[in-house]
Amino acid sequence: MRFIKPVWLTHSGEKKDFEVYSCHVSPDGSRLATAAGDGHVRVWSTEAIYNAGDPSYSKPKQLASMSTHSGTIHTVRFSPNNQYLASGADDKIVCVYNLDPNPPSHSTFGSNEAPPTEHWRVFRRLIGHDNDVQDLGWSYDSSILVTVGLDSKVVVWSGHTFEKLKTLLNHQSHVKGLAFDPANKYFATASDDRSIKIFRFTSPTPNTSAHDQVGNFMIETSIVAPFIKSPLTTYFRRCSWSPDGNHIAAPNAVNGPVPCVAIVNRGNWDSDINLIGHEAPVEVCAFSPRLFAKEPSTGANQDGKGFSSQHLVTVIACAGQDKTLTVWNTSHPRPVVITQELAKKSISDLAWSPDGQSVFVTSLDGSIVVAAFEDGELGYAVKSEENEKALAKFGAARRGVGIVEGTDGLVLEDMSKAGEITRAEGRMGELMGHDSVASGPGGNVPLDSQAPQTALNGIGGLAGARASAPGSMPMPSTTVGEQRPVQADSTVAKAESLKQRVTITKDGKKRIAPLLLTGSSGAAQSSLPSAQLLALTAGSQGSKNEGPFSVLDLSKPYDGLPKGGLSALLLGNRRRPPPLDADAEGRVEKRLAAASRNGSTPIMTNGIDGVEPARPPSGSTGMLPTPDFMRPAVVNPSLSVSQVRLAVPKVRSHIVRGVDRKGNVTAFNETSRANGAGANVTTSENAADQILEIKNAFNSAGTGRLQDREPAKVAVTKRGQVQWQDFLPRNVLLVTGNQNMWAAACEEGSVYTWTPAGRRILNALVLEAQPVILESRGWWLLCITAAGLCHVWNLRSLSSPHAPVSLAPVLDIAVSTMQAQPTIAPAVTAAYLNSRGNIIVSLNTGESYTYSSSMCVWQRLSEPWWAVGSQYWNTADSSLGNLQASSGQQAADVGENGVLDVKNVSAGVIPHLERHTTNEVLVRGRGYHLQRLFKSILAREGYEAIESIVSIGHLENRLAAAMQLGAREEFRLYLHMYAKRIGAEGLRGKVDELLKGLTGSLLSDGESDEKPKAASHIGRGWAEDGNEICGWDRLDLLKAVVLILGKHRDLQRLTVPYARLVGVTESGTE
């Protein structure tokens, strides 16, 4: 071994050398990047470093120097694909550089340095931290960049577009280290909260977005045992992952009072090996990127495929505050190399060369040293394919490995990659505010013309809407290749005119005003969202939503609720507020009594002299715009004694609702109705096949009485032809319909129903107050009134599953009922019916409820507590989003003759409700305080297992919700997840109960004692009599759960009898 310490290899200052905080070697081994306290990132030639002792060497030593940061730079790392270089500093900014093939011909102004050989320009500036950026790292496929800092944040960036994908707030203190799994499954972060957290991730695609990564980058485990008493005086905690993926080397660990390096095992994440020898805390560890063998690789010690048959070992270098460098080999209990007093101050970073024969050492005294090893000192490095072989058992490199199916397969692969890169560049251009049009692989065809436009709710895309807008000019059908020269000429002409702009100074002289030119370094580009972001992404046709589609057993109303939900008002029992001190004589009440006429209460406003009657506004002159609604609805007197008051919809002059051929509610296109809707129906399955149209009367009947009005007209058309008409004596507020019925709710509280042919099913249903929500599903009809009562009817059996139920418990009326003043209640954002007739209500608080008719009580299906505390809160889970009904994926869930198909019941309801909770609570920031509460509880004594307990409770809540709603597919999926979790936790009691609940009536009391006995009682849910549970055969579910739990040896005493029952052991023996 020899040490190389060139004099010129430093960040020199006027009086002293600056502290060097980080270094890294490029993947090709030709460059060394260093970062120091002078705010510079310097790129050195490793060839010049190795030949520092050769006086005849004349090639450039320093290749480039970048000073884009405004403070001390703490970390610098090359990307594994050798395309980018990233640096993080205490100015809270991460800079990403790429190599410009055209080097600059001059050095920095005011600098005495020689002109740089290479030009590394700023490609992106990433802004996402609130404090110093302490460390960063790239995934091994360069798909993501992760940065950590003193703000306790772990920020994940896309390695393709450098868009922020996710911010992880799992640490409680400064995060000072980062390491990536070479198998590309995990990354580890080390923090001053005395823990290392392991995050599981899946490499994102080039055109991914932050919305697509909601369920990615989830925490796997937290390692705290080796760091319980670790000191908090270290500047870094730079951990490292072994090249074979088996171990993590964690610095700043302790073994009693002795500082050490903890070796964490992959899988069970325990630490049974410690590297002891340093006298002060260790700050940095670095595994050599190569595996080593004891003997050189020859034909005698290789197998038939060319891989070494020897026992391979890893080499690790450690350093820290004791200024000592140690190099360890996993086959020896003692270090191979111990070098004391290598520097005058703490060693800050270590970097191995790609061949594993040299390690670069940086120190806070400003020195940069290279320790070069000779062949055989550390062992003999084997070829890099040995690393891939060792990582194959962890699933690395499995995706995309296969045999190419001829030349056509190669062409298709190239086109696919080109399309991904083009979409990624187009998306990044939109985010950065570029106006250029992304072209396809051919270079002259727009991307929008290559892919069909996505229809949203039956309406065409944005391009279609613009094309059909009245008064819009048709777009010329020229290609992008023909437009670019025109744009270039206009831009050049504009630039030339700006360059020749003449201004007159104060003394009368003419001068040409200087033109500020934007540099090509891209320094002005930032990752912060701009005002253009929403406008561009909202109208982007190229950004296609590639998220999973979910099959929902919910009918979203065409006349949706207003933004923010349907507001509610809760009134307490103490209706009369206490008199104010300034109104002891009751002057306000006297003024109200004087203003009242014929016993009616007038409308009052706050005037200059207090409460006074409201004055009608003066009429305006000229042409009045046509309003969307005619007037507010008349309030029912019953609301004066109701403690729940929901907002009543306004009376509209025109109401339209469309239904497609399958009976699903769809959007309505005005142009299609005018053209007969025939062509639209044949080209799109989601087009409106039947349209219910309501025209409310605006004028009085001419009888002289205000209560007499012209009737409201009801008409149903099909492909432009009127099917039937009806007239109602009162104005209509709400309508609904499907393939089985049409329904309309009127202003005074009556509901009318018709068959698809126009025959009235029932007499008018008279309710206690005005309807505010009207929904239908199959033969079920739901109506929620302004008094907060929910009515549900089955129009096939002409019955109701339960009496009208109030929304008061859902709206927390028990909390507000004793208050003197009216209070604003949670708003109702959605109300649905599922195929069983269950009411599902969602609030703007993020909570969702359903009413159990068998138990006569509301049940909470989703709430923010699960969102902040459960490890299974994953609304973008593809296994849930891809749920498809076995027959008729988009069809109605009612088969022939109206018979209910249990396979289609409520598929996807629970994921939909949890996405609603995420949008209302996490996305809008309403769960900030709850998140902080849960985060603080995790660090308290006695709450170590709260995250695991809450996660299991969340799975049990999902199971109960799926069983209540009859969600067949979700029940099986959540059952498997629940079995895996309780099996991994070793919860024998819950495992025993689960197996007995699945067994049900499969076993009789007369069987042997070796087999579990079924429950003797008959009930609902788990204790339901019969061989099915939630539409699944009990035997099939039991067999699947037994197979899941069978790998846990501590539970085999419970699972083996059930395995014999379902015949798993017999089939395995055969």
Short mmCIF file of N, CA, C and O in Angstrom, two decimals, residues 207-280:
data_model
loop_
_atom_site.label_atom_id
_atom_site.label_comp_id
_atom_site.label_asym_id
_atom_site.label_seq_id
_atom_site.Cartn_x
_atom_site.Cartn_y
_atom_site.Cartn_z
N ASN A 207 -41.58 9.14 -16.96
CA ASN A 207 -42.68 10.12 -17.04
C ASN A 207 -43.56 10.08 -15.82
O ASN A 207 -44.73 10.44 -15.88
N THR A 208 -43.04 9.66 -14.67
CA THR A 208 -43.85 9.60 -13.47
C THR A 208 -44.00 10.99 -12.86
O THR A 208 -43.28 11.92 -13.20
N SER A 209 -44.95 11.10 -11.93
CA SER A 209 -45.21 12.36 -11.23
C SER A 209 -45.34 12.07 -9.74
O SER A 209 -45.38 10.92 -9.30
N ALA A 210 -45.43 13.14 -8.97
CA ALA A 210 -45.54 12.97 -7.51
C ALA A 210 -46.84 12.28 -7.14
O ALA A 210 -46.89 11.54 -6.16
N HIS A 211 -47.90 12.51 -7.93
CA HIS A 211 -49.18 11.86 -7.63
C HIS A 211 -49.09 10.35 -7.80
O HIS A 211 -49.73 9.60 -7.06
N ASP A 212 -48.27 9.90 -8.74
CA ASP A 212 -48.14 8.46 -8.97
C ASP A 212 -47.33 7.76 -7.89
O ASP A 212 -47.38 6.54 -7.80
N GLN A 213 -46.59 8.52 -7.08
CA GLN A 213 -45.71 7.91 -6.08
C GLN A 213 -46.27 8.01 -4.67
O GLN A 213 -45.51 8.01 -3.70
N VAL A 214 -47.60 8.11 -4.55
CA VAL A 214 -48.20 8.21 -3.22
C VAL A 214 -47.90 6.96 -2.41
O VAL A 214 -47.59 7.02 -1.22
N GLY A 215 -47.97 5.79 -3.02
CA GLY A 215 -47.73 4.54 -2.31
C GLY A 215 -46.31 4.05 -2.38
O GLY A 215 -46.02 2.97 -1.86
N ASN A 216 -45.42 4.80 -2.99
CA ASN A 216 -44.01 4.40 -3.09
C ASN A 216 -43.22 5.02 -1.95
O ASN A 216 -43.69 5.91 -1.25
N PHE A 217 -42.01 4.53 -1.76
CA PHE A 217 -41.10 5.03 -0.73
C PHE A 217 -41.72 4.92 0.67
O PHE A 217 -41.83 5.90 1.40
N MET A 218 -42.14 3.72 1.00
CA MET A 218 -42.73 3.45 2.31
C MET A 218 -41.66 2.90 3.25
O MET A 218 -40.75 2.17 2.84
N ILE A 219 -41.78 3.26 4.52
CA ILE A 219 -40.79 2.82 5.50
C ILE A 219 -40.95 1.33 5.76
O ILE A 219 -42.06 0.82 5.93
N GLU A 220 -39.82 0.63 5.75
CA GLU A 220 -39.81 -0.80 5.98
C GLU A 220 -39.59 -1.12 7.45
O GLU A 220 -40.31 -1.93 8.04
N THR A 221 -38.58 -0.52 8.04
CA THR A 221 -38.28 -0.75 9.45
C THR A 221 -37.42 0.38 9.97
O THR A 221 -36.90 1.20 9.19
N SER A 222 -37.26 0.41 11.28
CA SER A 222 -36.42 1.41 11.94
C SER A 222 -35.46 0.67 12.87
O SER A 222 -35.88 -0.12 13.71
N ILE A 223 -34.16 0.91 12.72
CA ILE A 223 -33.12 0.24 13.49
C ILE A 223 -32.61 1.21 14.55
O ILE A 223 -32.09 2.28 14.22
N VAL A 224 -32.76 0.86 15.81
CA VAL A 224 -32.39 1.77 16.91
C VAL A 224 -31.43 1.12 17.91
O VAL A 224 -30.77 1.84 18.68
N ALA A 225 -31.36 -0.21 17.94
CA ALA A 225 -30.61 -0.89 19.01
C ALA A 225 -29.14 -0.48 19.06
O ALA A 225 -28.62 -0.18 20.15
N PRO A 226 -28.40 -0.42 17.94
CA PRO A 226 -26.96 -0.10 18.06
C PRO A 226 -26.68 1.36 18.38
O PRO A 226 -25.53 1.72 18.63
N PHE A 227 -27.71 2.24 18.36
CA PHE A 227 -27.46 3.68 18.47
C PHE A 227 -28.15 4.31 19.68
O PHE A 227 -28.34 5.52 19.70
N ILE A 228 -28.53 3.49 20.65
CA ILE A 228 -29.28 4.04 21.78
C ILE A 228 -28.47 5.08 22.54
O ILE A 228 -28.98 6.10 22.98
N LYS A 229 -27.16 4.84 22.68
CA LYS A 229 -26.30 5.76 23.43
C LYS A 229 -25.24 6.38 22.53
O LYS A 229 -24.17 6.78 23.01
N SER A 230 -25.52 6.46 21.24
CA SER A 230 -24.52 7.04 20.32
C SER A 230 -24.41 8.53 20.56
O SER A 230 -25.39 9.22 20.85
N PRO A 231 -23.21 9.10 20.45
CA PRO A 231 -23.04 10.54 20.67
C PRO A 231 -23.65 11.36 19.55
O PRO A 231 -23.81 10.89 18.41
N LEU A 232 -23.99 12.59 19.88
CA LEU A 232 -24.59 13.51 18.90
C LEU A 232 -23.61 14.56 18.44
O LEU A 232 -24.01 15.63 17.98
N THR A 233 -22.31 14.27 18.56
CA THR A 233 -21.28 15.25 18.21
C THR A 233 -20.71 15.05 16.82
O THR A 233 -19.83 15.81 16.41
N THR A 234 -21.17 14.05 16.08
CA THR A 234 -20.60 13.79 14.76
C THR A 234 -21.22 14.72 13.72
O THR A 234 -22.41 15.06 13.81
N TYR A 235 -20.39 15.10 12.75
CA TYR A 235 -20.86 15.98 11.68
C TYR A 235 -21.61 15.19 10.62
O TYR A 235 -22.52 15.70 9.98
N PHE A 236 -21.22 13.90 10.43
CA PHE A 236 -21.88 13.05 9.44
C PHE A 236 -22.17 11.69 10.08
O PHE A 236 -21.56 11.31 11.09
N ARG A 237 -23.10 10.97 9.44
CA ARG A 237 -23.36 9.57 9.76
C ARG A 237 -23.46 8.81 8.43
O ARG A 237 -24.50 8.26 8.10
N ARG A 238 -22.37 8.83 7.68
CA ARG A 238 -22.39 8.29 6.33
C ARG A 238 -22.26 6.77 6.36
O ARG A 238 -21.18 6.23 6.57
N CYS A 239 -23.39 6.11 6.16
CA CYS A 239 -23.42 4.66 6.15
C CYS A 239 -23.16 4.14 4.72
O CYS A 239 -23.13 4.91 3.76
N SER A 240 -23.01 2.82 4.60
CA SER A 240 -22.69 2.22 3.31
C SER A 240 -23.34 0.86 3.23
O SER A 240 -23.50 0.17 4.24
N TRP A 241 -23.71 0.47 2.00
CA TRP A 241 -24.34 -0.83 1.74
C TRP A 241 -23.34 -1.71 0.99
O TRP A 241 -22.68 -1.26 0.04
N SER A 242 -23.20 -2.96 1.42
CA SER A 242 -22.22 -3.85 0.82
C SER A 242 -22.59 -4.16 -0.62
O SER A 242 -23.77 -4.17 -0.99
N PRO A 243 -21.61 -4.44 -1.48
CA PRO A 243 -21.90 -4.67 -2.91
C PRO A 243 -22.72 -5.94 -3.16
O PRO A 243 -23.37 -6.04 -4.19
N ASP A 244 -22.69 -6.90 -2.23
CA ASP A 244 -23.52 -8.09 -2.41
C ASP A 244 -24.91 -7.92 -1.82
O ASP A 244 -25.73 -8.85 -1.90
N GLY A 245 -25.20 -6.76 -1.22
CA GLY A 245 -26.53 -6.45 -0.71
C GLY A 245 -26.88 -7.07 0.62
O GLY A 245 -28.01 -6.91 1.07
N ASN A 246 -25.93 -7.74 1.29
CA ASN A 246 -26.26 -8.47 2.52
C ASN A 246 -26.17 -7.62 3.77
O ASN A 246 -26.84 -7.93 4.76
N HIS A 247 -25.35 -6.57 3.77
CA HIS A 247 -25.09 -5.85 5.02
C HIS A 247 -25.11 -4.34 4.79
O HIS A 247 -24.86 -3.86 3.68
N ILE A 248 -25.38 -3.64 5.91
CA ILE A 248 -25.26 -2.19 5.97
C ILE A 248 -24.25 -1.88 7.05
O ILE A 248 -24.35 -2.38 8.18
N ALA A 249 -23.26 -1.06 6.73
CA ALA A 249 -22.29 -0.59 7.72
C ALA A 249 -22.77 0.76 8.24
O ALA A 249 -22.87 1.73 7.49
N ALA A 250 -23.06 0.80 9.55
CA ALA A 250 -23.63 2.00 10.16
C ALA A 250 -22.61 2.60 11.11
O ALA A 250 -22.23 1.97 12.11
N PRO A 251 -22.11 3.82 10.85
CA PRO A 251 -21.15 4.45 11.76
C PRO A 251 -21.85 5.04 12.99
O PRO A 251 -23.07 5.02 13.11
N ASN A 252 -21.02 5.54 13.90
CA ASN A 252 -21.48 6.21 15.12
C ASN A 252 -22.34 5.28 15.97
O ASN A 252 -23.29 5.72 16.61
N ALA A 253 -22.05 3.99 15.95
CA ALA A 253 -22.70 3.06 16.86
C ALA A 253 -21.82 2.88 18.10
O ALA A 253 -20.65 3.28 18.12
N VAL A 254 -22.39 2.28 19.13
CA VAL A 254 -21.64 2.05 20.37
C VAL A 254 -21.87 0.62 20.81
O VAL A 254 -22.94 0.04 20.62
N ASN A 255 -20.83 0.06 21.41
CA ASN A 255 -20.89 -1.25 22.04
C ASN A 255 -20.48 -1.06 23.49
O ASN A 255 -19.31 -1.12 23.83
N GLY A 256 -21.47 -0.77 24.33
CA GLY A 256 -21.16 -0.34 25.68
C GLY A 256 -20.63 1.08 25.64
O GLY A 256 -21.22 1.97 25.04
N PRO A 257 -19.47 1.34 26.21
CA PRO A 257 -18.89 2.69 26.11
C PRO A 257 -17.95 2.87 24.92
O PRO A 257 -17.38 3.94 24.74
N VAL A 258 -17.79 1.82 24.12
CA VAL A 258 -16.79 1.84 23.05
C VAL A 258 -17.46 2.20 21.73
O VAL A 258 -18.47 1.60 21.35
N PRO A 259 -16.91 3.18 20.99
CA PRO A 259 -17.46 3.47 19.65
C PRO A 259 -17.14 2.34 18.69
O PRO A 259 -16.07 1.70 18.77
N CYS A 260 -18.04 2.11 17.76
CA CYS A 260 -17.86 1.01 16.83
C CYS A 260 -18.66 1.27 15.57
O CYS A 260 -19.35 2.29 15.44
N VAL A 261 -18.57 0.34 14.64
CA VAL A 261 -19.36 0.34 13.40
C VAL A 261 -20.26 -0.88 13.46
O VAL A 261 -19.79 -2.01 13.60
N ALA A 262 -21.57 -0.66 13.37
CA ALA A 262 -22.55 -1.75 13.44
C ALA A 262 -22.78 -2.30 12.03
O ALA A 262 -23.01 -1.54 11.09
N ILE A 263 -22.71 -3.62 11.92
CA ILE A 263 -23.01 -4.30 10.66
C ILE A 263 -24.43 -4.85 10.76
O ILE A 263 -24.70 -5.77 11.54
N VAL A 264 -25.35 -4.26 9.97
CA VAL A 264 -26.77 -4.62 10.00
C VAL A 264 -27.03 -5.65 8.90
O VAL A 264 -26.64 -5.44 7.75
N ASN A 265 -27.69 -6.73 9.28
CA ASN A 265 -28.00 -7.79 8.32
C ASN A 265 -29.28 -7.46 7.55
O ASN A 265 -30.24 -6.95 8.12
N ARG A 266 -29.27 -7.80 6.29
CA ARG A 266 -30.45 -7.57 5.46
C ARG A 266 -31.53 -8.60 5.80
O ARG A 266 -31.25 -9.74 6.10
N GLY A 267 -32.77 -8.17 5.73
CA GLY A 267 -33.90 -9.06 5.95
C GLY A 267 -34.48 -8.92 7.33
O GLY A 267 -35.55 -8.33 7.53
N ASN A 268 -33.76 -9.44 8.35
CA ASN A 268 -34.24 -9.28 9.72
C ASN A 268 -33.77 -7.98 10.35
O ASN A 268 -34.24 -7.62 11.44
N TRP A 269 -32.82 -7.28 9.71
CA TRP A 269 -32.37 -5.95 10.10
C TRP A 269 -31.85 -5.91 11.54
O TRP A 269 -32.05 -4.93 12.25
N ASP A 270 -31.19 -6.99 11.97
CA ASP A 270 -30.57 -6.97 13.28
C ASP A 270 -29.06 -6.78 13.11
O ASP A 270 -28.51 -6.87 12.01
N SER A 271 -28.41 -6.49 14.21
CA SER A 271 -26.97 -6.21 14.19
C SER A 271 -26.30 -7.10 15.21
O SER A 271 -26.41 -6.88 16.42
N ASP A 272 -25.59 -8.12 14.74
CA ASP A 272 -24.87 -9.03 15.63
C ASP A 272 -23.36 -8.94 15.46
O ASP A 272 -22.62 -9.67 16.11
N ILE A 273 -22.88 -8.07 14.58
CA ILE A 273 -21.44 -7.90 14.35
C ILE A 273 -21.11 -6.42 14.52
O ILE A 273 -21.81 -5.55 13.98
N ASN A 274 -20.03 -6.13 15.26
CA ASN A 274 -19.55 -4.77 15.45
C ASN A 274 -18.07 -4.71 15.11
O ASN A 274 -17.30 -5.64 15.47
N LEU A 275 -17.66 -3.66 14.44
CA LEU A 275 -16.25 -3.42 14.13
C LEU A 275 -15.71 -2.47 15.20
O LEU A 275 -16.04 -1.28 15.20
N ILE A 276 -14.90 -2.99 16.11
CA ILE A 276 -14.40 -2.24 17.25
C ILE A 276 -12.92 -1.99 17.06
O ILE A 276 -12.16 -2.90 16.70
N GLY A 277 -12.49 -0.76 17.30
CA GLY A 277 -11.06 -0.44 17.17
C GLY A 277 -10.80 1.05 17.17
O GLY A 277 -9.69 1.47 17.47
N HIS A 278 -11.82 1.84 16.85
CA HIS A 278 -11.63 3.29 16.83
C HIS A 278 -11.76 3.85 18.24
O HIS A 278 -12.57 3.39 19.05
N GLU A 279 -11.00 4.90 18.51
CA GLU A 279 -11.01 5.52 19.82
C GLU A 279 -12.00 6.66 19.93
O GLU A 279 -12.24 7.17 21.03
N ALA A 280 -12.56 7.09 18.83
CA ALA A 280 -13.54 8.18 18.81
C ALA A 280 -14.66 7.78 17.86
O ALA A 280 -14.52 6.81 17.09
#
